[in-house]
């Protein structure tokens, strides 16, 4: 009675032994990292230098810290990325279930009557058989993973779940970078607004003065028109920068999960911008472990590699085992009696592909091509990452030099304005020299503020290009 069961157990034990020694498809090998050479646009690199996970804190700005925390907590995109991760983890659970036997329990009751006119009924003397039938049984099925096909499926799903987790972290990094960029753009526009308000106040004073001199017969109408033009231009520039600030503030509010209909940040009274902090760069070889997009690319490459083994498994025999055990009886009272017991072990089914019209070979070629595509895409992402770092470092380097030169321009423009005003007051030159000097001074001051803003944005770009302190297996501290 127990011989079929013993045969099934023996088959499972033998298959498990074979499964532990055989796995189809190539084992995954991670692609090589970039060479350990320093980046081109940086003076020195330290391989051990890393940004903190909350990388924006290197700026030392409490308002920025608060905005980053709000964004990582309230932005709807973070919730969507988290749900995609949960979907991937659930899918992994579904796939892993294929490694274990499937066991189910069922019960049923039925009432049946056979025909007395069939051959069976005539053999019984023209009688029919009727009555109730009660049953309760447990059944199981199991695919014996002789060649490791199921293990490769699980390996691919596990790599895809890891890629989903890394993609979620990539969303957090991108969001934090966008918040920092928008914040410094906003502060840069505040600095321009402060410059334009001072310029507008000066233009109004000049207009009042020239109009008073014109009324006293000490100036001409052309000078009055020039002062009015300069005052109107400064006021128009002020409205334009205010318009730009409103757009940036709306975008920043959306990033932090707030409605743009309410003011987010008041304009700063003092428009001074801080000096950008120094960012630890490291070496190009460390990018794969620091950037979530590259780490996710490696995980997707591993999944594509495992799918080759799955495709190869279609060429080999598939072995499955089924069985059931239960009770069946016409009477509910006798359902658990020994005579009502029934069971079966098997069949131990073996299927071997003989002819499929080339389907399996085509699927293997498809899996291999997808892996090759994933490898090429990874190489492209790596080159793009290196370019992004070099671009950001070049911006930091050149913006710093640009700022030094622009400071000289500011000093020269301020001196020229003093000289022009003094010459006009003495009657040596016309008011046209004053207006030209005012324009040059305003342009130099605005350019200096814009360069300081661009230096901060370039620093944010460096941090984002380096992965912003991301480490595989750990989310940002503010959302843990």
CSV table of C-alpha atoms in Angstrom, one decimal:
chain,number,residue,atom,x,y,z
A,1,UNK,CA,0.0,0.0,0.0
A,2,UNK,CA,2.9,2.4,0.8
A,3,UNK,CA,5.1,1.3,-2.1
A,4,UNK,CA,3.9,4.1,-4.5
A,5,UNK,CA,4.5,6.7,-1.8
A,6,UNK,CA,8.0,5.4,-1.2
A,7,UNK,CA,8.7,5.4,-4.9
A,8,UNK,CA,7.6,9.0,-5.1
A,9,UNK,CA,9.8,10.0,-2.1
A,10,UNK,CA,12.8,8.3,-3.6
A,11,UNK,CA,12.2,10.1,-6.9
A,12,UNK,CA,12.1,13.4,-5.1
A,13,UNK,CA,15.3,12.6,-3.2
A,14,UNK,CA,17.2,11.6,-6.4
A,15,UNK,CA,16.0,14.7,-8.3
A,16,UNK,CA,17.0,17.0,-5.4
A,17,UNK,CA,20.5,15.5,-5.6
A,18,UNK,CA,20.7,16.1,-9.3
A,19,UNK,CA,19.3,19.6,-9.0
A,20,UNK,CA,21.9,20.6,-6.5
A,21,UNK,CA,24.7,19.7,-9.0
A,22,UNK,CA,23.2,21.0,-12.3
A,23,UNK,CA,22.1,24.5,-13.3
A,24,UNK,CA,21.6,25.4,-16.9
A,25,UNK,CA,22.8,28.6,-18.4
A,26,UNK,CA,26.0,30.7,-17.8
A,27,UNK,CA,26.7,32.0,-14.3
A,28,UNK,CA,26.5,35.8,-14.1
A,29,UNK,CA,29.7,37.8,-14.1
A,30,UNK,CA,29.4,41.5,-13.4
A,31,UNK,CA,30.7,43.8,-16.1
A,32,UNK,CA,34.1,45.5,-15.5
A,33,UNK,CA,34.3,48.8,-13.7
A,34,UNK,CA,35.9,51.9,-15.2
A,35,UNK,CA,39.6,52.4,-14.9
A,36,UNK,CA,41.0,53.7,-11.6
A,37,UNK,CA,42.1,57.0,-13.1
A,38,UNK,CA,41.2,60.4,-11.7
A,39,UNK,CA,38.5,62.5,-13.3
A,40,UNK,CA,39.8,65.1,-15.8
A,41,UNK,CA,38.3,68.2,-14.3
A,42,UNK,CA,39.3,67.7,-10.7
A,43,UNK,CA,42.6,68.4,-8.9
A,44,UNK,CA,42.7,65.3,-6.8
A,45,UNK,CA,40.5,62.2,-6.1
A,46,UNK,CA,40.2,60.1,-3.1
A,47,UNK,CA,38.7,56.6,-3.6
A,48,UNK,CA,37.4,56.4,0.0
A,49,UNK,CA,35.7,59.8,0.0
A,50,UNK,CA,31.9,59.6,-0.1
A,51,UNK,CA,29.0,61.9,0.4
A,52,UNK,CA,26.6,61.3,3.2
A,53,UNK,CA,23.2,59.7,2.4
A,54,UNK,CA,21.5,63.0,3.2
A,55,UNK,CA,24.0,64.7,0.8
A,56,UNK,CA,22.2,68.1,0.7
A,57,UNK,CA,23.3,68.8,4.3
A,58,UNK,CA,26.7,69.7,3.0
A,59,UNK,CA,25.2,73.1,2.0
A,60,UNK,CA,24.4,73.8,5.7
A,61,UNK,CA,21.1,75.4,4.9
A,62,UNK,CA,18.3,74.5,7.3
A,63,UNK,CA,15.5,75.6,4.9
A,64,UNK,CA,16.9,73.3,2.2
A,65,UNK,CA,17.0,70.4,4.8
A,66,UNK,CA,13.4,71.0,5.7
A,67,UNK,CA,12.3,71.0,2.0
A,68,UNK,CA,14.2,67.8,1.3
A,69,UNK,CA,12.5,66.1,4.2
A,70,UNK,CA,9.1,67.2,3.1
A,71,UNK,CA,9.7,66.1,-0.5
A,72,UNK,CA,10.9,62.6,0.4
A,73,UNK,CA,7.9,62.2,2.7
A,74,UNK,CA,5.1,63.8,0.8
A,75,UNK,CA,5.9,63.7,-2.9
A,76,UNK,CA,3.4,61.4,-4.7
A,77,UNK,CA,6.2,60.0,-7.0
A,78,UNK,CA,7.9,58.5,-3.9
A,79,UNK,CA,4.7,56.6,-3.1
A,80,UNK,CA,4.4,55.4,-6.6
A,81,UNK,CA,8.0,54.1,-6.6
A,82,UNK,CA,7.4,52.4,-3.3
A,83,UNK,CA,4.3,50.6,-4.8
A,84,UNK,CA,6.3,49.5,-7.8
A,85,UNK,CA,8.8,48.0,-5.4
A,86,UNK,CA,6.0,46.2,-3.5
A,87,UNK,CA,4.8,44.8,-6.8
A,88,UNK,CA,8.2,43.5,-7.7
A,89,UNK,CA,8.6,41.9,-4.3
A,90,UNK,CA,5.2,40.3,-4.6
A,91,UNK,CA,6.0,38.9,-8.0
A,92,UNK,CA,9.2,37.5,-6.5
A,93,UNK,CA,7.1,35.7,-3.9
A,94,UNK,CA,4.9,34.2,-6.7
A,95,UNK,CA,8.0,32.9,-8.6
A,96,UNK,CA,9.7,31.5,-5.5
A,97,UNK,CA,6.5,29.5,-4.7
A,98,UNK,CA,7.4,27.4,-7.8
A,99,UNK,CA,10.3,25.9,-6.0
A,100,UNK,CA,8.0,24.2,-3.4
A,101,UNK,CA,5.3,21.6,-3.8
A,102,UNK,CA,1.7,22.8,-4.3
A,103,UNK,CA,-0.7,21.3,-1.7
A,104,UNK,CA,-4.4,21.8,-1.7
A,105,UNK,CA,-7.3,20.4,0.4
A,106,UNK,CA,-10.9,20.0,-0.9
A,107,UNK,CA,-14.2,18.6,0.2
A,108,UNK,CA,-17.4,17.8,-1.7
A,109,UNK,CA,-20.8,16.4,-1.6
A,110,UNK,CA,-22.9,15.2,-4.6
A,111,UNK,CA,-26.1,13.3,-5.5
A,112,UNK,CA,-26.1,11.1,-8.6
A,113,UNK,CA,-28.4,8.6,-10.4
A,114,UNK,CA,-27.3,6.4,-13.3
A,115,UNK,CA,-29.5,5.4,-16.2
A,116,UNK,CA,-31.1,2.0,-16.1
A,117,UNK,CA,-31.1,1.8,-19.9
A,118,UNK,CA,-27.3,2.0,-20.4
A,119,UNK,CA,-25.2,-1.2,-20.8
A,120,UNK,CA,-24.2,-0.9,-17.2
A,121,UNK,CA,-27.8,-0.6,-16.0
A,122,UNK,CA,-28.9,-3.5,-18.2
A,123,UNK,CA,-26.0,-5.6,-16.8
A,124,UNK,CA,-27.5,-4.9,-13.4
A,125,UNK,CA,-30.9,-6.1,-14.4
A,126,UNK,CA,-32.3,-2.8,-15.6
A,127,UNK,CA,-31.6,-1.0,-12.4
A,128,UNK,CA,-30.1,2.4,-11.8
A,129,UNK,CA,-27.7,3.4,-9.1
A,130,UNK,CA,-28.4,6.5,-7.1
A,131,UNK,CA,-27.3,8.0,-3.8
A,132,UNK,CA,-25.1,10.6,-2.1
A,133,UNK,CA,-21.3,10.8,-2.3
A,134,UNK,CA,-19.2,12.6,0.3
A,135,UNK,CA,-15.4,13.2,-0.2
A,136,UNK,CA,-12.5,15.0,1.5
A,137,UNK,CA,-9.0,14.8,0.0
A,138,UNK,CA,-5.6,16.5,-0.1
A,139,UNK,CA,-3.6,16.7,-3.3
A,140,UNK,CA,-0.1,17.9,-4.2
A,141,UNK,CA,2.0,18.5,-7.3
A,142,UNK,CA,5.6,19.3,-7.7
A,143,UNK,CA,7.9,20.0,-10.6
A,144,UNK,CA,11.3,18.4,-10.0
A,145,UNK,CA,13.9,21.0,-10.9
A,146,UNK,CA,16.4,18.5,-12.4
A,147,UNK,CA,18.3,21.1,-14.5
A,148,UNK,CA,17.9,24.3,-12.4
A,149,UNK,CA,15.3,25.9,-14.7
A,150,UNK,CA,13.2,27.0,-11.8
A,151,UNK,CA,16.2,28.3,-9.9
A,152,UNK,CA,17.1,30.4,-12.9
A,153,UNK,CA,13.5,31.8,-13.0
A,154,UNK,CA,13.8,32.7,-9.3
A,155,UNK,CA,17.3,34.2,-9.9
A,156,UNK,CA,15.9,36.4,-12.7
A,157,UNK,CA,12.9,37.5,-10.6
A,158,UNK,CA,15.2,38.2,-7.6
A,159,UNK,CA,17.4,40.4,-9.7
A,160,UNK,CA,14.3,42.3,-11.1
A,161,UNK,CA,13.1,42.9,-7.5
A,162,UNK,CA,16.5,44.2,-6.6
A,163,UNK,CA,16.4,46.5,-9.6
A,164,UNK,CA,13.0,47.8,-8.5
A,165,UNK,CA,14.4,48.6,-5.1
A,166,UNK,CA,17.3,50.4,-6.6
A,167,UNK,CA,15.0,52.2,-9.0
A,168,UNK,CA,13.0,53.4,-6.0
A,169,UNK,CA,16.2,54.8,-4.5
A,170,UNK,CA,17.0,56.4,-7.8
A,171,UNK,CA,13.7,58.2,-7.7
A,172,UNK,CA,14.6,59.5,-4.2
A,173,UNK,CA,18.0,60.7,-5.5
A,174,UNK,CA,16.5,62.4,-8.5
A,175,UNK,CA,13.9,64.1,-6.4
A,176,UNK,CA,16.4,65.4,-3.8
A,177,UNK,CA,18.5,66.8,-6.7
A,178,UNK,CA,15.5,68.5,-8.2
A,179,UNK,CA,14.6,70.1,-4.9
A,180,UNK,CA,18.1,71.3,-4.3
A,181,UNK,CA,18.3,72.8,-7.8
A,182,UNK,CA,15.0,74.5,-7.6
A,183,UNK,CA,15.8,75.9,-4.2
A,184,UNK,CA,19.1,77.5,-5.3
A,185,UNK,CA,17.5,78.8,-8.4
A,186,UNK,CA,14.9,80.4,-6.1
A,187,UNK,CA,17.6,82.0,-3.9
A,188,UNK,CA,19.5,83.1,-7.0
A,189,UNK,CA,16.4,84.9,-8.3
A,190,UNK,CA,16.0,86.5,-4.8
A,191,UNK,CA,19.5,87.9,-5.1
A,192,UNK,CA,18.6,89.3,-8.5
A,193,UNK,CA,15.4,90.8,-7.2
A,194,UNK,CA,17.4,92.5,-4.4
A,195,UNK,CA,19.8,94.0,-7.0
A,196,UNK,CA,17.0,95.2,-9.2
A,197,UNK,CA,15.1,96.8,-6.3
A,198,UNK,CA,18.2,98.7,-5.3
A,199,UNK,CA,18.7,99.7,-9.0
A,200,UNK,CA,15.1,100.8,-9.3
A,201,UNK,CA,15.3,102.9,-6.2
A,202,UNK,CA,18.4,104.6,-7.6
A,203,UNK,CA,16.8,105.1,-11.0
A,204,UNK,CA,13.8,106.8,-9.3
A,205,UNK,CA,16.0,109.1,-7.4
A,206,UNK,CA,17.9,110.0,-10.5
A,207,UNK,CA,14.6,110.7,-12.4
A,208,UNK,CA,13.4,112.9,-9.6
A,209,UNK,CA,16.7,114.8,-9.5
A,210,UNK,CA,16.9,115.3,-13.3
A,211,UNK,CA,13.2,116.4,-13.5
A,212,UNK,CA,13.9,118.9,-10.7
A,213,UNK,CA,16.9,120.3,-12.6
A,214,UNK,CA,14.9,120.4,-15.8
A,215,UNK,CA,12.2,122.4,-14.1
A,216,UNK,CA,14.9,124.8,-12.8
A,217,UNK,CA,16.3,125.1,-16.3
A,218,UNK,CA,19.5,123.3,-15.5
A,219,UNK,CA,19.0,120.2,-17.6
A,220,UNK,CA,17.3,119.3,-20.9
A,221,UNK,CA,14.4,117.2,-21.9
A,222,UNK,CA,16.7,114.5,-23.4
A,223,UNK,CA,18.2,113.8,-20.0
A,224,UNK,CA,14.7,113.5,-18.5
A,225,UNK,CA,13.7,111.0,-21.2
A,226,UNK,CA,16.8,109.0,-20.5
A,227,UNK,CA,16.1,108.8,-16.8
A,228,UNK,CA,12.5,107.7,-17.4
A,229,UNK,CA,13.7,105.0,-19.9
A,230,UNK,CA,16.2,103.6,-17.4
A,231,UNK,CA,13.6,103.6,-14.6
A,232,UNK,CA,11.1,101.8,-16.8
A,233,UNK,CA,13.6,99.3,-18.0
A,234,UNK,CA,14.7,98.5,-14.4
A,235,UNK,CA,11.0,98.1,-13.4
A,236,UNK,CA,10.3,95.8,-16.3
A,237,UNK,CA,13.4,93.6,-15.5
A,238,UNK,CA,12.1,93.4,-11.9
A,239,UNK,CA,8.7,92.1,-13.0
A,240,UNK,CA,10.4,89.6,-15.3
A,241,UNK,CA,12.6,88.2,-12.6
A,242,UNK,CA,9.6,88.0,-10.3
A,243,UNK,CA,7.7,86.0,-12.9
A,244,UNK,CA,10.6,83.6,-13.1
A,245,UNK,CA,10.7,83.3,-9.3
A,246,UNK,CA,7.0,82.5,-9.3
A,247,UNK,CA,7.4,79.6,-11.7
A,248,UNK,CA,10.4,78.2,-9.8
A,249,UNK,CA,8.4,78.4,-6.5
A,250,UNK,CA,5.4,76.6,-8.1
A,251,UNK,CA,7.7,73.8,-9.3
A,252,UNK,CA,9.4,73.6,-5.9
A,253,UNK,CA,6.0,73.4,-4.1
A,254,UNK,CA,5.0,70.5,-6.4
A,255,UNK,CA,8.2,68.7,-5.6
A,256,UNK,CA,7.6,68.8,-1.9
A,257,UNK,CA,4.0,67.6,-2.3
A,258,UNK,CA,2.4,71.0,-1.5
A,259,UNK,CA,-0.2,72.9,-3.5
A,260,UNK,CA,1.3,75.8,-5.6
A,261,UNK,CA,-1.7,77.9,-4.8
A,262,UNK,CA,-0.2,78.9,-1.4
A,263,UNK,CA,3.2,80.7,-1.0
A,264,UNK,CA,6.0,78.2,-0.2
A,265,UNK,CA,9.0,80.4,0.7
A,266,UNK,CA,9.1,84.1,1.3
A,267,UNK,CA,11.6,86.2,-0.6
A,268,UNK,CA,14.9,86.6,1.4
A,269,UNK,CA,15.5,90.2,2.4
A,270,UNK,CA,19.3,89.8,2.0
A,271,UNK,CA,20.1,88.3,-1.4
A,272,UNK,CA,23.6,87.0,-0.5
A,273,UNK,CA,24.3,83.5,-1.7
A,274,UNK,CA,26.7,81.1,0.1
A,275,UNK,CA,29.9,79.7,-1.3
A,276,UNK,CA,29.4,76.2,-2.7
A,277,UNK,CA,30.7,73.4,-0.5
A,278,UNK,CA,33.5,71.0,-1.6
A,279,UNK,CA,32.2,67.7,-2.9
A,280,UNK,CA,34.3,64.5,-2.4
A,281,UNK,CA,34.6,63.1,-5.8
A,282,UNK,CA,36.4,59.7,-5.6
A,283,UNK,CA,37.4,57.7,-8.6
A,284,UNK,CA,35.5,56.6,-11.7
A,285,UNK,CA,35.6,52.9,-10.7
A,286,UNK,CA,33.4,53.7,-7.7
A,287,UNK,CA,30.6,55.1,-9.7
A,288,UNK,CA,29.0,51.6,-10.2
A,289,UNK,CA,28.5,51.3,-6.5
A,290,UNK,CA,27.5,54.9,-5.9
A,291,UNK,CA,24.9,55.5,-8.7
A,292,UNK,CA,21.6,53.7,-8.4
A,293,UNK,CA,21.0,53.7,-12.2
A,294,UNK,CA,24.2,51.8,-12.8
A,295,UNK,CA,23.5,49.4,-10.0
A,296,UNK,CA,20.0,48.8,-11.3
A,297,UNK,CA,21.5,48.2,-14.8
A,298,UNK,CA,23.7,45.5,-13.4
A,299,UNK,CA,20.7,43.9,-11.7
A,300,UNK,CA,18.8,43.9,-15.0
A,301,UNK,CA,21.8,42.4,-16.7
A,302,UNK,CA,21.8,39.6,-14.1
A,303,UNK,CA,18.1,39.0,-14.8
A,304,UNK,CA,18.7,38.8,-18.5
A,305,UNK,CA,21.6,36.4,-18.0
A,306,UNK,CA,19.4,34.1,-15.9
A,307,UNK,CA,16.7,34.1,-18.6
A,308,UNK,CA,19.3,32.4,-20.9
A,309,UNK,CA,19.3,29.4,-18.5
A,310,UNK,CA,15.5,29.4,-18.5
A,311,UNK,CA,15.5,29.2,-22.3
A,312,UNK,CA,18.0,26.4,-22.3
A,313,UNK,CA,15.9,24.4,-19.8
A,314,UNK,CA,13.2,24.0,-22.5
A,315,UNK,CA,15.6,21.7,-24.4
A,316,UNK,CA,15.7,19.2,-21.4
A,317,UNK,CA,13.2,16.8,-19.9
A,318,UNK,CA,10.7,18.2,-17.4
A,319,UNK,CA,9.7,15.9,-14.6
A,320,UNK,CA,6.6,16.4,-12.4
A,321,UNK,CA,5.0,14.4,-9.6
A,322,UNK,CA,1.4,14.5,-8.4
A,323,UNK,CA,-0.5,12.6,-5.7
A,324,UNK,CA,-3.5,12.8,-3.5
A,325,UNK,CA,-4.9,11.2,-0.3
A,326,UNK,CA,-8.4,11.4,1.1
A,327,UNK,CA,-11.7,9.7,2.0
A,328,UNK,CA,-14.9,9.0,0.0
A,329,UNK,CA,-18.1,7.4,1.1
A,330,UNK,CA,-21.8,7.2,0.3
A,331,UNK,CA,-22.6,7.9,3.9
A,332,UNK,CA,-21.3,10.8,5.9
A,333,UNK,CA,-21.0,8.7,9.0
A,334,UNK,CA,-18.6,6.3,7.3
A,335,UNK,CA,-16.5,9.0,5.7
A,336,UNK,CA,-13.6,8.6,8.1
A,337,UNK,CA,-13.6,4.8,8.2
A,338,UNK,CA,-10.6,2.8,7.0
A,339,UNK,CA,-12.5,1.4,4.0
A,340,UNK,CA,-13.3,4.9,2.7
A,341,UNK,CA,-9.6,5.8,2.5
A,342,UNK,CA,-8.2,6.4,-1.0
A,343,UNK,CA,-4.8,7.6,-2.3
A,344,UNK,CA,-2.6,7.7,-5.3
A,345,UNK,CA,1.1,8.6,-5.9
A,346,UNK,CA,1.8,9.7,-9.4
A,347,UNK,CA,2.0,9.7,-12.2
A,348,UNK,CA,5.7,10.7,-12.2
A,349,UNK,CA,5.3,12.5,-15.6
A,350,UNK,CA,8.2,13.0,-17.9
A,351,UNK,CA,8.0,15.3,-20.9
A,352,UNK,CA,10.7,15.7,-23.5
A,353,UNK,CA,10.5,18.1,-26.4
A,354,UNK,CA,11.1,16.2,-29.7
A,355,UNK,CA,9.8,18.6,-32.4
A,356,UNK,CA,8.6,22.2,-31.8
A,357,UNK,CA,9.3,23.8,-35.2
A,358,UNK,CA,12.3,25.7,-33.8
A,359,UNK,CA,10.4,27.5,-31.1
A,360,UNK,CA,12.8,26.6,-28.3
A,361,UNK,CA,15.9,27.5,-30.4
A,362,UNK,CA,14.3,30.9,-31.2
A,363,UNK,CA,13.5,31.5,-27.6
A,364,UNK,CA,17.1,30.8,-26.7
A,365,UNK,CA,18.4,33.2,-29.4
A,366,UNK,CA,15.9,35.8,-28.1
A,367,UNK,CA,17.2,35.5,-24.5
A,368,UNK,CA,20.8,35.8,-25.7
A,369,UNK,CA,20.0,38.8,-27.8
A,370,UNK,CA,18.2,40.5,-24.9
A,371,UNK,CA,21.2,39.9,-22.7
A,372,UNK,CA,23.5,41.4,-25.3
A,373,UNK,CA,21.2,44.4,-25.6
A,374,UNK,CA,21.2,44.8,-21.8
A,375,UNK,CA,25.0,44.6,-21.8
A,376,UNK,CA,25.2,47.3,-24.5
A,377,UNK,CA,22.7,49.5,-22.6
A,378,UNK,CA,24.8,49.1,-19.4
A,379,UNK,CA,27.9,50.3,-21.3
A,380,UNK,CA,26.0,53.3,-22.6
A,381,UNK,CA,24.7,54.2,-19.1
A,382,UNK,CA,28.3,53.9,-17.7
A,383,UNK,CA,29.6,56.2,-20.4
A,384,UNK,CA,26.7,58.6,-19.8
A,385,UNK,CA,27.5,58.6,-16.0
A,386,UNK,CA,31.1,59.4,-16.6
A,387,UNK,CA,30.1,62.2,-19.0
A,388,UNK,CA,27.7,63.7,-16.4
A,389,UNK,CA,30.4,63.7,-13.7
A,390,UNK,CA,32.9,65.3,-16.0
A,391,UNK,CA,30.3,67.9,-17.2
A,392,UNK,CA,29.4,68.8,-13.6
A,393,UNK,CA,33.1,69.0,-12.6
A,394,UNK,CA,33.9,71.2,-15.6
A,395,UNK,CA,31.0,73.5,-14.7
A,396,UNK,CA,32.3,73.8,-11.1
A,397,UNK,CA,35.8,74.6,-12.4
A,398,UNK,CA,34.9,77.1,-15.0
A,399,UNK,CA,32.1,78.8,-13.0
A,400,UNK,CA,34.7,79.4,-10.2
A,401,UNK,CA,37.1,81.1,-12.7
A,402,UNK,CA,34.2,83.0,-14.2
A,403,UNK,CA,33.2,84.3,-10.8
A,404,UNK,CA,36.7,85.6,-10.1
A,405,UNK,CA,36.8,87.5,-13.4
A,406,UNK,CA,33.2,88.8,-12.9
A,407,UNK,CA,34.2,90.2,-9.5
A,408,UNK,CA,36.8,92.4,-11.4
A,409,UNK,CA,34.1,93.5,-13.8
A,410,UNK,CA,31.9,94.5,-10.8
A,411,UNK,CA,34.6,96.6,-9.3
A,412,UNK,CA,35.4,98.3,-12.6
A,413,UNK,CA,31.7,99.0,-13.3
A,414,UNK,CA,31.2,100.5,-9.9
A,415,UNK,CA,34.2,102.8,-10.3
A,416,UNK,CA,33.1,103.8,-13.8
A,417,UNK,CA,29.7,104.8,-12.4
A,418,UNK,CA,31.3,107.0,-9.7
A,419,UNK,CA,33.5,108.7,-12.3
A,420,UNK,CA,30.6,109.3,-14.7
A,421,UNK,CA,28.4,110.7,-12.0
A,422,UNK,CA,31.2,113.1,-10.8
A,423,UNK,CA,31.9,114.2,-14.4
A,424,UNK,CA,28.2,114.9,-15.0
A,425,UNK,CA,27.9,116.8,-11.8
A,426,UNK,CA,30.8,119.0,-12.8
A,427,UNK,CA,29.3,119.5,-16.3
A,428,UNK,CA,32.2,117.8,-18.0
A,429,UNK,CA,30.1,115.1,-19.7
A,430,UNK,CA,26.5,114.4,-20.6
A,431,UNK,CA,24.0,112.3,-18.7
A,432,UNK,CA,24.4,109.6,-21.4
A,433,UNK,CA,27.7,108.6,-19.7
A,434,UNK,CA,25.9,108.2,-16.4
A,435,UNK,CA,23.1,106.0,-17.9
A,436,UNK,CA,25.7,103.8,-19.7
A,437,UNK,CA,27.6,103.4,-16.5
A,438,UNK,CA,24.4,102.5,-14.6
A,439,UNK,CA,23.6,99.8,-17.2
A,440,UNK,CA,27.1,98.4,-17.0
A,441,UNK,CA,26.9,98.3,-13.2
A,442,UNK,CA,23.5,96.6,-13.1
A,443,UNK,CA,24.6,94.1,-15.7
A,444,UNK,CA,27.8,93.2,-13.8
A,445,UNK,CA,25.9,92.8,-10.5
A,446,UNK,CA,23.2,90.6,-12.1
A,447,UNK,CA,25.8,88.5,-13.9
A,448,UNK,CA,27.7,88.0,-10.6
A,449,UNK,CA,24.6,86.8,-8.9
A,450,UNK,CA,23.8,84.5,-11.7
A,451,UNK,CA,27.3,83.0,-11.7
A,452,UNK,CA,27.0,82.4,-7.9
A,453,UNK,CA,23.7,80.6,-8.5
A,454,UNK,CA,25.3,78.6,-11.3
A,455,UNK,CA,28.1,77.6,-9.1
A,456,UNK,CA,25.6,76.2,-6.5
A,457,UNK,CA,23.7,74.4,-9.2
A,458,UNK,CA,26.9,72.9,-10.6
A,459,UNK,CA,27.7,71.6,-7.1
A,460,UNK,CA,24.3,70.0,-6.9
A,461,UNK,CA,24.9,68.4,-10.3
A,462,UNK,CA,28.2,67.0,-9.1
A,463,UNK,CA,26.5,65.4,-6.1
A,464,UNK,CA,23.7,64.0,-8.2
A,465,UNK,CA,26.1,62.6,-10.8
A,466,UNK,CA,28.1,60.9,-8.1
A,467,UNK,CA,25.0,59.2,-6.8
A,468,UNK,CA,24.4,61.5,-3.8
A,469,UNK,CA,25.8,59.2,-1.2
A,470,UNK,CA,23.6,56.3,-2.3
A,471,UNK,CA,24.5,52.8,-1.0
A,472,UNK,CA,22.9,49.6,-2.3
A,473,UNK,CA,20.6,48.0,0.2
A,474,UNK,CA,19.9,51.2,2.2
A,475,UNK,CA,17.4,53.9,1.4
A,476,UNK,CA,17.9,57.5,2.4
A,477,UNK,CA,17.9,58.1,6.1
A,478,UNK,CA,14.9,60.4,6.0
A,479,UNK,CA,12.6,57.7,4.6
A,480,UNK,CA,13.9,54.7,6.5
